[in-house]
Short mmCIF file of C-alpha atoms in Angstrom, two decimals:
data_model
loop_
_atom_site.label_atom_id
_atom_site.label_comp_id
_atom_site.label_asym_id
_atom_site.label_seq_id
_atom_site.Cartn_x
_atom_site.Cartn_y
_atom_site.Cartn_z
CA UNK A 1 4.41 5.94 11.77
CA UNK A 2 1.23 6.50 13.78
CA UNK A 3 -1.35 3.79 14.42
CA UNK A 4 -4.79 5.04 13.39
CA UNK A 5 -8.10 3.29 14.03
CA UNK A 6 -10.99 4.34 11.80
CA UNK A 7 -14.53 3.49 12.90
CA UNK A 8 -16.78 2.85 9.92
CA UNK A 9 -16.13 2.33 6.21
CA UNK A 10 -18.35 5.06 4.79
CA UNK A 11 -17.14 7.44 2.11
CA UNK A 12 -15.80 10.07 4.51
CA UNK A 13 -14.03 7.47 6.63
CA UNK A 14 -12.41 5.82 3.61
CA UNK A 15 -11.38 9.21 2.20
CA UNK A 16 -9.60 9.93 5.48
CA UNK A 17 -8.07 6.43 5.63
CA UNK A 18 -6.55 6.62 2.14
CA UNK A 19 -5.03 10.05 2.77
CA UNK A 20 -3.65 9.03 6.16
CA UNK A 21 -2.11 5.85 4.77
CA UNK A 22 -0.35 7.79 2.00
CA UNK A 23 1.17 9.99 4.71
CA UNK A 24 2.89 6.90 6.13
CA UNK A 25 0.47 5.89 8.88
CA UNK A 26 -0.72 2.39 9.78
CA UNK A 27 -4.48 2.58 9.26
CA UNK A 28 -7.06 -0.02 10.26
CA UNK A 29 -10.77 0.41 9.48
CA UNK A 30 -13.36 -1.31 11.70
CA UNK A 31 -16.76 -1.71 10.05
CA UNK A 32 -19.82 -3.16 11.81
CA UNK A 33 -21.34 -4.51 8.58
CA UNK A 34 -19.86 -6.92 6.09
CA UNK A 35 -19.09 -4.36 3.40
CA UNK A 36 -17.81 -0.85 2.73
CA UNK A 37 -19.56 2.30 1.53
CA UNK A 38 -21.89 3.16 4.39
CA UNK A 39 -25.07 4.57 2.87
CA UNK A 40 -23.66 4.06 -0.64
CA UNK A 41 -25.13 0.60 -1.06
CA UNK A 42 -26.30 -1.69 -3.83
CA UNK A 43 -29.21 -4.08 -4.32
CA UNK A 44 -29.11 -6.72 -7.04
CA UNK A 45 -31.66 -9.28 -8.17
CA UNK A 46 -32.12 -11.34 -11.33
CA UNK A 47 -29.71 -9.22 -13.35
CA UNK A 48 -31.12 -5.89 -12.11
CA UNK A 49 -28.90 -3.56 -10.08
CA UNK A 50 -29.81 -0.48 -8.05
CA UNK A 51 -28.00 2.13 -5.98
CA UNK A 52 -29.58 2.30 -2.52
CA UNK A 53 -27.96 5.62 -1.68
CA UNK A 54 -27.19 8.69 -3.78
CA UNK A 55 -27.51 8.26 -7.53
CA UNK A 56 -25.54 11.25 -8.83
CA UNK A 57 -22.26 12.93 -7.95
CA UNK A 58 -21.99 16.70 -7.60
CA UNK A 59 -18.67 18.50 -7.14
CA UNK A 60 -16.60 15.63 -8.61
CA UNK A 61 -13.47 17.72 -7.95
CA UNK A 62 -13.56 16.44 -4.35
CA UNK A 63 -12.94 12.84 -5.46
CA UNK A 64 -10.58 13.86 -8.24
CA UNK A 65 -8.45 15.53 -5.57
CA UNK A 66 -8.63 12.41 -3.38
CA UNK A 67 -7.32 10.20 -6.18
CA UNK A 68 -4.61 12.66 -7.21
CA UNK A 69 -3.38 12.96 -3.62
CA UNK A 70 -3.40 9.20 -2.94
CA UNK A 71 -1.83 7.75 -6.08
CA UNK A 72 -0.72 8.18 -9.65
CA UNK A 73 -3.93 6.78 -11.12
CA UNK A 74 -6.55 9.57 -11.45
CA UNK A 75 -10.24 9.11 -10.77
CA UNK A 76 -11.22 8.90 -14.43
CA UNK A 77 -9.01 5.83 -14.88
CA UNK A 78 -10.81 4.09 -12.04
CA UNK A 79 -14.42 4.94 -12.90
CA UNK A 80 -16.27 6.22 -15.96
CA UNK A 81 -18.17 9.43 -15.27
CA UNK A 82 -20.55 11.25 -17.60
CA UNK A 83 -22.59 14.39 -17.18
CA UNK A 84 -26.29 13.63 -17.41
CA UNK A 85 -28.17 15.93 -19.76
CA UNK A 86 -30.71 17.17 -19.03
CA UNK A 87 -29.66 17.32 -15.41
CA UNK A 88 -33.27 16.93 -14.31
CA UNK A 89 -36.82 16.97 -15.63
CA UNK A 90 -39.52 18.50 -13.42
CA UNK A 91 -43.25 17.77 -13.41
CA UNK A 92 -45.31 20.27 -11.41
CA UNK A 93 -48.73 19.74 -9.90
CA UNK A 94 -50.45 21.90 -12.54
CA UNK A 95 -49.11 19.68 -15.33
CA UNK A 96 -46.29 22.01 -16.37
CA UNK A 97 -43.02 20.29 -17.26
CA UNK A 98 -39.50 21.62 -17.73
CA UNK A 99 -36.13 20.01 -18.43
CA UNK A 100 -33.09 21.76 -16.98
CA UNK A 101 -29.82 21.32 -18.91
CA UNK A 102 -26.66 20.28 -17.10
CA UNK A 103 -24.23 22.98 -15.95
CA UNK A 104 -25.62 25.65 -18.26
CA UNK A 105 -26.83 28.81 -16.58
CA UNK A 106 -28.09 30.30 -19.88
CA UNK A 107 -29.75 27.01 -20.79
CA UNK A 108 -31.60 26.81 -17.47
CA UNK A 109 -32.84 30.39 -17.80
CA UNK A 110 -34.04 29.77 -21.35
CA UNK A 111 -35.76 26.50 -20.41
CA UNK A 112 -37.62 28.10 -17.51
CA UNK A 113 -38.69 31.07 -19.63
CA UNK A 114 -39.99 28.72 -22.31
CA UNK A 115 -41.86 26.39 -19.96
CA UNK A 116 -43.13 28.74 -17.26
CA UNK A 117 -43.43 32.02 -19.13
CA UNK A 118 -41.45 35.20 -19.54
CA UNK A 119 -39.44 36.38 -16.53
CA UNK A 120 -39.48 32.98 -14.80
CA UNK A 121 -36.01 32.20 -16.10
CA UNK A 122 -34.78 35.70 -15.35
CA UNK A 123 -36.11 35.47 -11.81
CA UNK A 124 -34.33 32.15 -11.25
CA UNK A 125 -31.14 33.53 -12.80
CA UNK A 126 -31.16 36.52 -10.47
CA UNK A 127 -31.70 34.15 -7.56
CA UNK A 128 -28.65 32.13 -8.66
CA UNK A 129 -26.63 35.36 -8.74
CA UNK A 130 -27.45 35.89 -5.08
CA UNK A 131 -26.72 32.21 -4.38
CA UNK A 132 -23.30 32.68 -6.01
CA UNK A 133 -22.63 35.58 -3.65
CA UNK A 134 -23.53 33.32 -0.71
CA UNK A 135 -21.20 30.65 -2.12
CA UNK A 136 -18.31 33.12 -2.45
CA UNK A 137 -18.85 34.41 1.08
CA UNK A 138 -19.07 31.06 2.85
CA UNK A 139 -17.38 28.42 0.68
CA UNK A 140 -14.02 28.36 2.40
CA UNK A 141 -15.03 28.48 6.10
CA UNK A 142 -18.06 26.28 5.50
CA UNK A 143 -16.54 23.58 3.28
CA UNK A 144 -12.78 23.81 2.92
CA UNK A 145 -11.54 24.61 6.44
CA UNK A 146 -11.90 22.89 9.80
CA UNK A 147 -14.71 24.43 11.80
CA UNK A 148 -13.30 27.59 13.31
CA UNK A 149 -13.19 28.16 17.08
CA UNK A 150 -15.20 31.33 16.41
CA UNK A 151 -17.80 29.25 14.56
CA UNK A 152 -20.43 31.85 15.46
CA UNK A 153 -19.41 33.79 12.35
CA UNK A 154 -21.14 31.04 10.37
CA UNK A 155 -24.31 31.67 12.34
CA UNK A 156 -24.93 34.69 10.12
CA UNK A 157 -26.66 33.91 6.84
CA UNK A 158 -24.45 34.78 3.83
CA UNK A 159 -27.39 34.89 1.41
CA UNK A 160 -27.97 38.53 0.28
CA UNK A 161 -31.76 38.54 0.49
CA UNK A 162 -33.66 41.22 -1.40
CA UNK A 163 -35.18 43.95 0.72
CA UNK A 164 -38.95 43.66 0.37
CA UNK A 165 -40.59 47.08 0.79
CA UNK A 166 -44.14 47.15 2.16
CA UNK A 167 -46.66 49.98 2.38
CA UNK A 168 -46.85 51.43 5.91
CA UNK A 169 -44.81 48.52 7.25
CA UNK A 170 -41.10 47.92 7.72
CA UNK A 171 -39.15 46.21 4.94
CA UNK A 172 -38.56 42.49 5.27
CA UNK A 173 -35.77 40.12 4.23
CA UNK A 174 -36.18 36.45 3.41
CA UNK A 175 -34.51 34.33 6.07
CA UNK A 176 -35.62 30.83 5.08
CA UNK A 177 -35.92 28.77 1.89
CA UNK A 178 -39.71 29.09 1.98
CA UNK A 179 -39.49 32.87 2.32
CA UNK A 180 -37.07 33.12 -0.61
CA UNK A 181 -39.55 31.17 -2.70
CA UNK A 182 -42.56 33.22 -1.61
CA UNK A 183 -40.99 36.69 -1.64
CA UNK A 184 -38.22 36.64 -4.25
CA UNK A 185 -39.25 34.17 -6.96
CA UNK A 186 -41.96 35.24 -9.37
CA UNK A 187 -43.73 31.93 -9.89
CA UNK A 188 -45.04 29.33 -7.38
CA UNK A 189 -43.49 26.62 -9.54
CA UNK A 190 -40.09 28.22 -9.02
CA UNK A 191 -40.80 28.16 -5.29
CA UNK A 192 -41.67 24.46 -5.61
CA UNK A 193 -38.42 23.90 -7.51
CA UNK A 194 -36.41 25.51 -4.71
CA UNK A 195 -38.36 23.66 -2.02
CA UNK A 196 -37.67 20.42 -3.89
CA UNK A 197 -33.92 20.97 -3.71
CA UNK A 198 -34.12 21.54 0.06
CA UNK A 199 -36.40 18.56 0.65
CA UNK A 200 -34.17 16.22 -1.35
CA UNK A 201 -31.36 17.01 1.10
CA UNK A 202 -33.65 16.42 4.09
CA UNK A 203 -34.11 20.11 4.89
CA UNK A 204 -37.38 21.71 5.96
CA UNK A 205 -37.94 24.76 3.70
CA UNK A 206 -39.83 26.49 6.52
CA UNK A 207 -36.80 26.28 8.82
CA UNK A 208 -33.73 25.93 6.61
CA UNK A 209 -31.83 29.21 6.23
CA UNK A 210 -31.82 31.07 2.94
CA UNK A 211 -28.19 29.99 2.50
CA UNK A 212 -29.56 26.62 1.31
CA UNK A 213 -29.57 28.45 -2.04
CA UNK A 214 -26.03 27.04 -2.25
CA UNK A 215 -27.48 23.60 -3.05
CA UNK A 216 -29.14 24.39 -6.39
CA UNK A 217 -26.24 26.73 -7.18
CA UNK A 218 -23.70 23.92 -6.76
CA UNK A 219 -25.72 21.47 -8.82
CA UNK A 220 -26.43 23.89 -11.64
CA UNK A 221 -22.90 25.30 -11.69
CA UNK A 222 -20.71 22.21 -11.29
CA UNK A 223 -23.08 19.74 -12.90
CA UNK A 224 -24.57 16.33 -12.14
CA UNK A 225 -22.42 13.30 -12.93
CA UNK A 226 -23.34 9.65 -13.29
CA UNK A 227 -20.82 6.92 -12.54
CA UNK A 228 -21.06 3.88 -14.81
CA UNK A 229 -22.21 0.96 -12.70
CA UNK A 230 -23.82 3.34 -10.22
CA UNK A 231 -22.39 5.37 -7.37
CA UNK A 232 -21.53 2.07 -5.69
CA UNK A 233 -18.78 1.82 -8.33
CA UNK A 234 -17.28 5.01 -6.89
CA UNK A 235 -17.32 3.48 -3.42
CA UNK A 236 -15.62 0.40 -4.85
CA UNK A 237 -12.91 2.58 -6.40
CA UNK A 238 -12.27 4.41 -3.11
CA UNK A 239 -12.13 1.07 -1.27
CA UNK A 240 -9.63 -0.31 -3.78
CA UNK A 241 -7.54 2.82 -3.47
CA UNK A 242 -7.45 2.27 0.30
CA UNK A 243 -6.32 -1.34 -0.22
CA UNK A 244 -3.62 -0.18 -2.64
CA UNK A 245 -2.35 2.18 0.05
CA UNK A 246 -2.18 -0.75 2.55
CA UNK A 247 -5.23 0.21 4.62
CA UNK A 248 -6.49 -2.82 6.59
CA UNK A 249 -10.25 -3.44 6.77
CA UNK A 250 -11.90 -5.53 9.48
CA UNK A 251 -15.54 -6.21 8.61
CA UNK A 252 -18.18 -7.48 11.02
CA UNK A 253 -16.33 -5.59 13.75
CA UNK A 254 -18.60 -3.32 15.79
CA UNK A 255 -16.81 -0.79 17.95
CA UNK A 256 -18.44 -0.52 21.37
CA UNK A 257 -16.43 2.43 22.65
CA UNK A 258 -13.43 4.64 22.12
CA UNK A 259 -10.76 3.87 24.69
CA UNK A 260 -9.52 6.87 26.70
CA UNK A 261 -6.22 6.86 28.52
CA UNK A 262 -4.42 9.77 30.17
CA UNK A 263 -6.97 12.22 28.82
CA UNK A 264 -6.79 11.26 25.13
CA UNK A 265 -8.13 8.67 22.72
CA UNK A 266 -5.92 5.58 22.91
CA UNK A 267 -7.71 2.96 20.84
CA UNK A 268 -11.02 1.15 20.36
CA UNK A 269 -12.86 -1.63 22.14
CA UNK A 270 -14.90 -3.97 19.97
CA UNK A 271 -18.26 -5.43 20.97
CA UNK A 272 -16.42 -8.72 21.50
CA UNK A 273 -14.31 -7.10 24.21
CA UNK A 274 -11.14 -6.96 22.15
CA UNK A 275 -9.16 -3.76 22.71
CA UNK A 276 -6.84 -2.37 20.02
CA UNK A 277 -4.48 0.47 20.82
CA UNK A 278 -4.09 3.46 18.50
CA UNK A 279 -2.40 6.84 18.50
CA UNK A 280 -5.42 8.47 16.85
CA UNK A 281 -9.05 7.42 16.37
CA UNK A 282 -11.26 8.61 13.51
CA UNK A 283 -14.99 8.18 14.04
CA UNK A 284 -16.63 7.95 10.62
CA UNK A 285 -20.00 6.60 11.74
CA UNK A 286 -23.06 7.63 13.73
CA UNK A 287 -21.80 8.52 17.26
CA UNK A 288 -24.15 6.29 19.25
CA UNK A 289 -24.52 6.84 23.01
CA UNK A 290 -21.67 5.40 25.04
CA UNK A 291 -19.23 5.35 22.14
CA UNK A 292 -17.34 8.50 23.09
CA UNK A 293 -16.07 8.67 26.70
CA UNK A 294 -17.84 11.33 28.73
CA UNK A 295 -19.29 13.05 25.67
CA UNK A 296 -22.88 13.50 24.51
CA UNK A 297 -23.73 12.61 20.91
CA UNK A 298 -23.95 16.20 19.69
CA UNK A 299 -21.47 17.72 22.11
CA UNK A 300 -18.49 15.63 20.98
CA UNK A 301 -16.83 18.64 19.41
CA UNK A 302 -15.06 21.86 20.23
CA UNK A 303 -18.15 23.98 19.66
CA UNK A 304 -19.72 25.02 22.94
CA UNK A 305 -23.40 24.15 23.27
CA UNK A 306 -23.79 23.69 19.54
CA UNK A 307 -27.43 22.92 18.60
CA UNK A 308 -28.49 19.63 17.03
CA UNK A 309 -28.37 19.93 13.21
CA UNK A 310 -31.76 20.89 11.82
CA UNK A 311 -32.75 23.22 14.63
CA UNK A 312 -33.87 20.42 16.95
CA UNK A 313 -36.24 18.67 14.52
CA UNK A 314 -36.00 14.97 13.66
CA UNK A 315 -33.67 14.32 10.74
CA UNK A 316 -35.62 12.56 7.95
CA UNK A 317 -34.65 9.51 5.92
CA UNK A 318 -35.38 8.07 2.48
CA UNK A 319 -38.09 5.73 1.21
CA UNK A 320 -37.13 3.88 -1.97
CA UNK A 321 -38.93 1.59 -4.37
CA UNK A 322 -36.53 -0.36 -6.59
CA UNK A 323 -38.46 -1.43 -9.67
CA UNK A 324 -37.48 -4.22 -12.05
CA UNK A 325 -39.48 -3.44 -15.18
CA UNK A 326 -40.24 -5.39 -18.33
CA UNK A 327 -39.85 -3.38 -21.51
CA UNK A 328 -36.95 -1.37 -22.86
CA UNK A 329 -35.93 2.02 -21.54
CA UNK A 330 -37.26 4.58 -24.06
CA UNK A 331 -34.57 6.42 -25.99
CA UNK A 332 -35.93 9.78 -24.82
CA UNK A 333 -36.12 8.82 -21.12
CA UNK A 334 -34.50 11.31 -18.73
CA UNK A 335 -32.03 10.11 -16.11
CA UNK A 336 -33.63 12.08 -13.25
CA UNK A 337 -37.23 13.27 -13.07
CA UNK A 338 -38.70 15.07 -10.07
CA UNK A 339 -42.47 14.77 -9.68
CA UNK A 340 -43.44 17.59 -7.32
CA UNK A 341 -46.22 16.99 -4.81
CA UNK A 342 -49.48 18.87 -5.11
CA UNK A 343 -49.34 20.43 -1.64
CA UNK A 344 -45.82 21.37 -0.58
CA UNK A 345 -46.91 22.81 2.76
CA UNK A 346 -48.75 19.62 3.72
CA UNK A 347 -45.78 17.50 2.63
CA UNK A 348 -43.35 19.53 4.73
CA UNK A 349 -45.67 19.34 7.74
CA UNK A 350 -45.95 15.57 7.39
CA UNK A 351 -42.26 14.77 6.82
CA UNK A 352 -40.97 16.97 9.63
CA UNK A 353 -43.93 16.23 11.89
CA UNK A 354 -43.33 12.47 11.89
CA UNK A 355 -46.16 11.43 9.57
CA UNK A 356 -46.62 10.14 6.01
CA UNK A 357 -47.12 12.69 3.25
CA UNK A 358 -50.21 11.88 1.20
CA UNK A 359 -48.79 13.47 -1.94
CA UNK A 360 -45.00 13.13 -1.73
CA UNK A 361 -42.43 14.66 -4.04
CA UNK A 362 -40.83 11.70 -5.82
CA UNK A 363 -37.50 11.51 -7.64
CA UNK A 364 -37.38 8.99 -10.49
CA UNK A 365 -33.97 7.62 -11.54
CA UNK A 366 -33.75 5.86 -14.93
CA UNK A 367 -30.07 5.28 -15.75
CA UNK A 368 -29.09 4.51 -19.33
CA UNK A 369 -26.61 1.89 -18.15
CA UNK A 370 -26.56 -1.72 -19.42
CA UNK A 371 -25.03 -2.90 -16.12
CA UNK A 372 -28.25 -2.02 -14.26
CA UNK A 373 -30.47 -4.48 -16.19
CA UNK A 374 -30.29 -8.06 -17.48
CA UNK A 375 -30.75 -7.00 -21.12
CA UNK A 376 -32.14 -4.21 -23.27
CA UNK A 377 -35.66 -5.61 -22.99
CA UNK A 378 -35.82 -4.54 -19.33
CA UNK A 379 -35.25 -1.43 -17.24
CA UNK A 380 -34.20 -0.65 -13.67
CA UNK A 381 -36.00 2.34 -12.12
CA UNK A 382 -35.64 3.79 -8.63
CA UNK A 383 -38.25 5.94 -6.89
CA UNK A 384 -37.18 7.98 -3.86
CA UNK A 385 -39.07 10.21 -1.43
CA UNK A 386 -37.91 12.04 1.69
CA UNK A 387 -39.82 10.73 4.69
CA UNK A 388 -39.95 10.87 8.47
CA UNK A 389 -37.36 8.68 10.23
CA UNK A 390 -38.00 5.22 11.64
CA UNK A 391 -39.53 5.61 15.08
CA UNK A 392 -41.64 8.59 14.14
CA UNK A 393 -43.16 6.18 11.59
CA UNK A 394 -43.04 2.41 12.06
CA UNK A 395 -41.25 1.47 8.86
CA UNK A 396 -41.26 -2.21 9.82
CA UNK A 397 -45.05 -2.33 9.27
CA UNK A 398 -45.38 -4.47 6.13
CA UNK A 399 -48.82 -3.21 5.17
CA UNK A 400 -47.74 0.43 5.54
CA UNK A 401 -44.64 -0.17 3.43
CA UNK A 402 -46.71 -1.75 0.68
CA UNK A 403 -49.28 1.06 0.70
CA UNK A 404 -46.64 3.77 0.55
CA UNK A 405 -44.79 2.03 -2.25
CA UNK A 406 -48.07 2.02 -4.19
CA UNK A 407 -48.43 5.74 -3.44
CA UNK A 408 -45.05 6.47 -5.02
CA UNK A 409 -45.75 4.29 -8.04
CA UNK A 410 -49.07 6.04 -8.56
CA UNK A 411 -47.44 9.48 -8.23
CA UNK A 412 -44.96 8.86 -11.06
CA UNK A 413 -47.45 7.54 -13.61
CA UNK A 414 -47.05 10.63 -15.77
CA UNK A 415 -43.26 10.31 -15.72
CA UNK A 416 -43.17 6.59 -16.52
CA UNK A 417 -46.32 5.73 -18.52
CA UNK A 418 -47.68 2.24 -17.93
CA UNK A 419 -45.36 1.69 -15.00
CA UNK A 420 -47.77 -0.53 -13.04
CA UNK A 421 -48.18 -2.99 -15.90
CA UNK A 422 -44.41 -3.23 -16.40
CA UNK A 423 -43.45 -4.19 -12.84
CA UNK A 424 -41.74 -7.57 -12.49
CA UNK A 425 -40.53 -7.01 -8.95
CA UNK A 426 -40.58 -4.15 -6.45
CA UNK A 427 -38.09 -4.01 -3.59
CA UNK A 428 -38.93 -1.53 -0.82
CA UNK A 429 -36.26 0.11 1.32
CA UNK A 430 -37.12 2.42 4.18
CA UNK A 431 -35.36 4.25 7.02
CA UNK A 432 -35.63 0.98 8.98
CA UNK A 433 -33.24 -0.68 6.52
CA UNK A 434 -30.99 2.38 6.53
CA UNK A 435 -30.80 2.24 10.33
CA UNK A 436 -29.82 -1.44 10.21
CA UNK A 437 -27.21 -0.87 7.48
CA UNK A 438 -25.54 2.28 8.79
CA UNK A 439 -26.39 2.40 12.49
CA UNK A 440 -27.80 5.93 12.12
CA UNK A 441 -30.62 6.63 14.56
CA UNK A 442 -33.96 6.25 12.78
CA UNK A 443 -32.22 5.67 9.45
CA UNK A 444 -31.74 9.43 9.21
CA UNK A 445 -29.63 10.87 6.39
CA UNK A 446 -27.47 13.88 7.36
CA UNK A 447 -27.94 17.10 5.42
CA UNK A 448 -25.08 19.33 4.26
CA UNK A 449 -23.92 21.99 6.70
CA UNK A 450 -25.36 25.46 6.14
CA UNK A 451 -24.39 28.88 7.43
CA UNK A 452 -27.07 30.97 9.11
CA UNK A 453 -29.83 30.21 11.62
CA UNK A 454 -27.47 30.91 14.49
CA UNK A 455 -25.38 27.83 13.67
CA UNK A 456 -28.25 25.37 13.99
CA UNK A 457 -27.34 23.76 10.65
CA UNK A 458 -23.64 23.32 11.37
CA UNK A 459 -22.28 19.89 12.28
CA UNK A 460 -19.83 18.80 14.99
CA UNK A 461 -16.23 19.80 14.37
CA UNK A 462 -13.76 17.28 12.92
CA UNK A 463 -11.55 17.91 15.96
CA UNK A 464 -13.17 16.91 19.26
CA UNK A 465 -12.69 17.86 22.89
CA UNK A 466 -10.96 14.52 23.44
CA UNK A 467 -7.41 14.81 22.07
CA UNK A 468 -6.65 12.14 19.49
CA UNK A 469 -10.31 11.66 18.48
CA UNK A 470 -11.54 13.08 15.15
CA UNK A 471 -14.86 12.97 13.32
CA UNK A 472 -15.34 12.26 9.61
CA UNK A 473 -18.36 11.57 7.42
CA UNK A 474 -21.80 13.06 7.04
CA UNK A 475 -22.50 13.52 10.74
CA UNK A 476 -19.53 15.86 11.13
CA UNK A 477 -18.36 19.09 9.51
CA UNK A 478 -19.16 19.92 6.69
CA UNK A 479 -22.18 17.59 6.72
CA UNK A 480 -23.90 15.03 4.55
CA UNK A 481 -23.69 14.24 0.85
CA UNK A 482 -21.01 12.53 -1.22
CA UNK A 483 -18.92 15.64 -1.83
CA UNK A 484 -19.20 16.86 1.76
CA UNK A 485 -18.21 13.45 3.12
CA UNK A 486 -15.11 13.48 0.92
CA UNK A 487 -14.27 16.96 2.20
CA UNK A 488 -14.54 15.76 5.80
CA UNK A 489 -12.00 13.03 5.09
CA UNK A 490 -9.56 15.58 3.69
CA UNK A 491 -10.00 17.83 6.73
CA UNK A 492 -9.44 15.00 9.23
CA UNK A 493 -6.33 13.80 7.41
CA UNK A 494 -4.98 17.35 7.37
CA UNK A 495 -5.58 17.83 11.09
CA UNK A 496 -3.83 14.57 12.00
CA UNK A 497 -0.89 14.92 9.62
CA UNK A 498 -0.27 18.66 9.95
CA UNK A 499 -1.58 19.25 13.45
CA UNK A 500 -3.53 22.16 14.87
CA UNK A 501 -1.95 24.56 12.38
CA UNK A 502 -3.83 22.96 9.48
CA UNK A 503 -6.18 25.46 7.84
CA UNK A 504 -7.61 23.46 4.94
CA UNK A 505 -6.89 23.28 1.23
CA UNK A 506 -5.34 26.31 -0.41
#
């Protein structure tokens, strides 16, 4: 039986802890805050309840596998999951609207053709065909295996871009999300749709490689799932599974550094000075300076001179307005509506340039869930926009927070008619709160790993240069997002239990 110390109680860390405990190890989780879940938080007031992290689950197979491998009780017995349909409703700047059905390729094509005109759906469908090719080419090394020593193979973009022939000039191939939208899609609204997917994951369409096509492909292929009680209920289920497998949690315990002895990780030292020995250490939180002995934040892996994720740009965060509304949720309300900004180029420049976007793209979440509201005469609505991290913008400025909340409320007027008059209470959460809750620099939210761009969008390997130290969660391979965090936990558990010969799920 090995003693394993896990730093952080986020989803990736807990996924690793449960798997390691089932393998017969003694696992202790040290969490700086007073609760579990990391960025998967919850805010409650006067009978209203809101998720403060992700609101939908994609690739539920990751958590189904976790529950199958850690106990006899499957995921569906622990939480109630339903596919939301339509998966999303989109409002474009020109007033056009389209609802995209859940996990139906033919339905999406038909909806786009009907709303945007002939060939729009066909163009998007052909794009998804190319995205599927990118998925088939990169899925295993990018998501299901530990980061390979020859990680440079993932520096090549797997997206099969169309060759664009030009008169008297050489042909060109789209290499970024923005170029795919401009050169391969037949309608600027389709380009805005693609840009919106990238932006929602904190990716700059002007820089993100074309392989980001995997993101809409995964959502539209495997579906969008809502967990009754909110995604926080999923975190609760994973936490309870850990407890059932005898994982010990120590809350309010900030780890100051990983202890190194004889050239390997040998335990953790808490901020109080207490030292606990361990045979292995799993870091499932933001790797703040000084935490890892002799290692830089982004060089704590076995990838030589790997670039900072995002190509060196600041990693954005999320601005949320949690609205307690009077009045019932309309029967025809859509769970997720995306209100696209009027000027995508200006929004990208602002978010990734450290400023506020005047016309942000806003995602509206309106769950049809009685547990989110005090009664059927009220409604809980969440507005979310991708924004620059804390530091680039001073998100502790009360007046700025209030003004930007008003900007989001104004932007979604067409999606939620009469929203201003219905507001009972508005709670604002910014990257400043995210930084305080998770410890992530600037309240940044990690994006999923992507192939291409010379490896700039890969994340640090789960195995580090310091023997006995492993990385799990969104800041490590294969990156951010609920599904990716769960995958990281599986990879870390496999590396510790099976050793260096572990090659991922089969």
